Amino acid sequence: MSLFLTSTPLSAFIPRSESNRVCLPIKKHKKWLDHCFTRRRLFLKPAFRTGTSCRQAIGCCLSMPLEGPTSSSQLQDSLQYSRAYWVSKSIIAWNIDPRGGSCFLCASKTASLSVTNAGIQGYDVRIELEVDNTGLPIDVKEKFPHIQDYRAFRVPCTSDIKSLLKCQLAVAVYNSDGKWSTVTGLQLPGVLDELFSYHGTLGAVFSKDAVSLYLWAPTAQEVHACIYKEPSGGDPVEVVSLQELNGVWSASGPRNWEGCYYVYEVFVYHPSTLQIEKCVVNDPYARGLSADGKRTLFVDLESNALKPEGWDNLADDKPVLHSFSDISIYELHVRDFSMFHYYSASDPTVSPDFRGNYLAFTSKDSACVNHLKKLSSAGITHVHLLPTFQFAGVSDAKDKWKNADMEMLESLPPDSDEQQAHITSIQNDDGYNWGYNPVLWGVPKGSYASNPNGLWRIIEFRKMVQALNFAGLRVVLDVVYNHLHGSGPFDESSVLDKIVPGYYLRLNTDGCIEHSTCVNNTASEHFMVERLILDDLLSWAVHYKIDGFRFDLMGHIMKHTMVKAKSMLHGLSKDINGIDGSAIYIYGEGWDFGEVAKNGRGINASQFNLCGTGIGSFNDRIRDALLGGSPFGPPLQQGFVTGLLLQPNDYNYGSKEVEECMLACSNDQIQVGMAANLRDFVLTNCDGREVKGSEVYTYDGAPVAYALSPVETVNYVSAHDNETLFDIVSLKTPMEISVDERCRLNHLATSIIALSQGIPFFHAGDEMLRSKSLDRDSYNSGDWFNRLDFSYNYNNWGVGLPPKEKNEKNWPLIKPRLADPSFKPQRKHILAAVENFLNVLQIRYSSPLFRLRTANAIQQRVRFHNTGPSWMPGVIVMSIEDGHQGVPGLSQLDPTHSYIVVAINVSPTTVSFASPTLLAKNFKLHPVQVMSSDEIVKKSTYEASTGCFLIPPRTTSVFVEPRNV
């Protein structure tokens, strides 16, 4: 590990009041979790991916608030709450009025506090606090906005605070007659940040002759490092006691520790058990692990033995990226990429040892790699990999996996429920999971390596990055800093909560862990949480030469963390760090919900808060308008692409007028999205008024646009969560239309994303009509429902009813569709879809006009022509104008084309559209479409004398005006 790295540092959809929130084991909350999974915006995946409960020794917040003497069990329960906040070294905040009584802070180094009718017993120290009637200071209110109205209590300046913080703590109010009235524990992040914020070295640091360990654990009473020769089993060869200085524990050992393994023993008070616990835990700054993260590997990532040939020069070999506006993203799961061939003898192009692993990306002539090369040649710039850090839910030891009986599954009917029953019976013991169960953020996942022990996962991950770069693709990592899989002192997946309990995880006002991300929310508003996130990003960027980061549930991270991350990454240079940080793009899910909604814990990284930062966020508005409703609304609700008004299904909207209004509003939302969802972009809306993008509204009244720059908008129509694009089109369109028509609608949707301003984002397989047999959440549905066939023979439609847990309520809609053989695409459909997708990418990259770099350029050059109350339903016509060299006005950007028109017709019939603005032009169908195999698009025409475009049904036609040569 380099010394540089270790020393450098929608509205809430689940409105739950703090008083109703509990911290029970997860398995007792299945009904609540199901509700949590039903989230409103984009692909908000369940973070709790396995059936394992998140174990706490004592259930927090199980009883009602306690005031005054009562039974002994209820008295002791009161210590399970932490309703007071030690916010600075001199102030404790508590939402209570002492009413003339006295308030005391009690501490016990041995965790012997108890509550009786006489008050708190078992303390070593008892300190009287003074009420401060001036209230909390401004800086405290800014750091803790959710408690800004709490009362302030002063801690005497003579108190030995650092020693107190290693104890069990409680505060109690006593009435004037000496009887206690209220008692609670304390939350400590505020005072820990003030006293122990640390900028120095952390983790294992290698010098010429020694290895040094540094662990931030200011509340720990004792820390040991247990050194092992082997990745599992046996006794430690050495146990080293670490020494503390200002909250950081350290020790040094010989250089020959390299290649050995270690764990920490941390003795610390844990509020979930009310005991001093010996927590056996990995290093949170681990850069290597044994299988299943049992032990941390001593590994120096700067060692030449870990570097593939040419690794140090990879920054010079990366694909050229002139501007973030040139980015287009392809989202892919490591295992999906190559596992189809494990089950298919028809295309054994991937070595058996590489299938499902990092090394599959190095198979130069495989069908899957060749497909990526086609995408790269057509214009895709980045591959976004679903989580590849160490996550729970899949054992790293492949010999422990249970495998599906593929031969039996293949024999079953397409609408059978037996497939899902078989898959779910082994789903927690197979090799499949999306990976949104973070255990350790900074180490590659072992199950994707040929050997999870030793150095293999590091070397093979680097080979994957190198291979993708050589194929013309930059690499984006999906990072999940908003939550952790484990918590408490006993959970094997718990790391951070064993080291500084109650600090890394965000707590509610009762002191219970927040679960709005579905489990164990982290708190980037705390200094050392933010520090860990930044250090982790730095390690991935420098040591693995990563080109971008996608932040899961980014809205649960503070804006200042994201801004610091961008600034830090962009400050990296090839000369010093071996990487051009200015080319690293970051984006994420900017949803605003849960306890962070409306800046409830500080200014969070939500869509509306991020404008002007250059950080991208997913644009769910264009997705919902194109497909209809939201992923969690009525399944048959249609949108612009899926037949709203023009080809209705059985969904009842109330009246045709309602449908007309919905389609008109969808048209406005899509046009704003095609203009990069810019807040200040001016267009004519369906009522005929000139409005800004922020003055166009969604169905629930929220502004559509929020971006100030095109690179702040990531447009998409599907992603790993929810149904695939082909599946949702098949579900929402009328049953009687043909598979040919559904395939065209699939392509039409992707073409709108591809030809919009902003960053286009595509789910792997959308270009191949990918199906998951209508599974709406395939995170744990195994290879069977997630298969990708890069030989273009199958799209995976009709492989049985999708898993019952998330899909059963829709089985009545799904079953007849799967049973109908006419729904299943044939090889010719898949081949046509691939060609059409490659063509539309080539069109995007044929002109810089599709990739304008500033909001001003988009406002000046982009126009929409089918607008106002007399608009033609189902048609969008967008023009992009260029200037001419030497002529005043617009500058010239495109040397080939002076004008481009994108004409979209989702209706089932040919339409004719004329615009006076587009009269007397020299428009011709784009050469790529002229040369395509799509005979329908070739029927598109333009008549200069009338300015009339003829657009075939369900088609996106692109017209260009060539410059005179």
CSV table of N, CA and C in Angstrom, one decimal, residues 67 94-103 131 133 149-153 173-175 181-182:
chain,number,residue,atom,x,y,z
A,67,GLU,N,-40.4,7.1,31.4
A,67,GLU,CA,-40.3,8.2,32.4
A,67,GLU,C,-40.8,7.8,33.7
A,94,TRP,N,-30.2,17.2,24.3
A,94,TRP,CA,-31.2,16.2,24.8
A,94,TRP,C,-32.5,16.9,24.7
A,95,ASN,N,-33.5,16.3,24.1
A,95,ASN,CA,-34.8,16.8,23.9
A,95,ASN,C,-35.7,16.6,25.2
A,96,ILE,N,-35.3,17.3,26.2
A,96,ILE,CA,-36.0,17.1,27.5
A,96,ILE,C,-35.9,18.4,28.3
A,97,ASP,N,-36.9,18.7,29.1
A,97,ASP,CA,-36.9,19.9,30.0
A,97,ASP,C,-36.7,19.4,31.4
A,98,PRO,N,-35.6,19.7,32.1
A,98,PRO,CA,-35.3,19.2,33.4
A,98,PRO,C,-36.3,19.8,34.5
A,99,ARG,N,-37.0,20.9,34.1
A,99,ARG,CA,-38.0,21.5,35.0
A,99,ARG,C,-37.5,21.8,36.4
A,100,GLY,N,-36.4,22.4,36.5
A,100,GLY,CA,-35.8,22.8,37.7
A,100,GLY,C,-35.0,21.7,38.4
A,101,GLY,N,-35.0,20.5,37.8
A,101,GLY,CA,-34.2,19.4,38.4
A,101,GLY,C,-32.7,19.5,37.9
A,102,SER,N,-32.0,18.4,38.1
A,102,SER,CA,-30.6,18.3,37.8
A,102,SER,C,-30.4,17.2,36.8
A,103,CYS,N,-29.4,17.4,36.0
A,103,CYS,CA,-29.0,16.4,34.9
A,103,CYS,C,-27.6,16.0,35.2
A,131,VAL,N,-27.5,23.3,32.5
A,131,VAL,CA,-28.4,23.7,31.4
A,131,VAL,C,-27.9,25.0,30.8
A,133,ASN,N,-29.3,27.8,28.5
A,133,ASN,CA,-30.5,28.3,28.0
A,133,ASN,C,-30.3,29.1,26.7
A,149,ASP,N,-33.6,21.8,17.7
A,149,ASP,CA,-34.4,22.4,18.7
A,149,ASP,C,-34.2,21.7,20.1
A,150,TYR,N,-33.2,20.8,20.2
A,150,TYR,CA,-32.9,20.2,21.4
A,150,TYR,C,-32.3,21.2,22.4
A,151,ARG,N,-32.4,20.8,23.7
A,151,ARG,CA,-31.9,21.6,24.8
A,151,ARG,C,-30.4,21.3,24.9
A,152,ALA,N,-29.6,22.3,25.3
A,152,ALA,CA,-28.1,22.2,25.4
A,152,ALA,C,-27.8,22.0,26.9
A,153,PHE,N,-26.9,21.0,27.2
A,153,PHE,CA,-26.4,20.8,28.6
A,153,PHE,C,-24.9,20.9,28.5
A,173,VAL,N,-32.0,12.7,34.4
A,173,VAL,CA,-32.6,13.9,35.0
A,173,VAL,C,-33.2,13.5,36.4
A,174,TYR,N,-32.9,14.2,37.4
A,174,TYR,CA,-33.4,14.0,38.7
A,174,TYR,C,-34.3,15.2,39.1
A,175,ASN,N,-35.4,15.0,39.7
A,175,ASN,CA,-36.3,16.1,40.1
A,175,ASN,C,-35.7,16.8,41.3
A,181,SER,N,-36.2,11.0,36.9
A,181,SER,CA,-37.4,11.0,36.1
A,181,SER,C,-37.2,10.4,34.7
A,182,THR,N,-36.0,10.6,34.1
A,182,THR,CA,-35.7,10.1,32.8
A,182,THR,C,-34.2,9.7,32.7
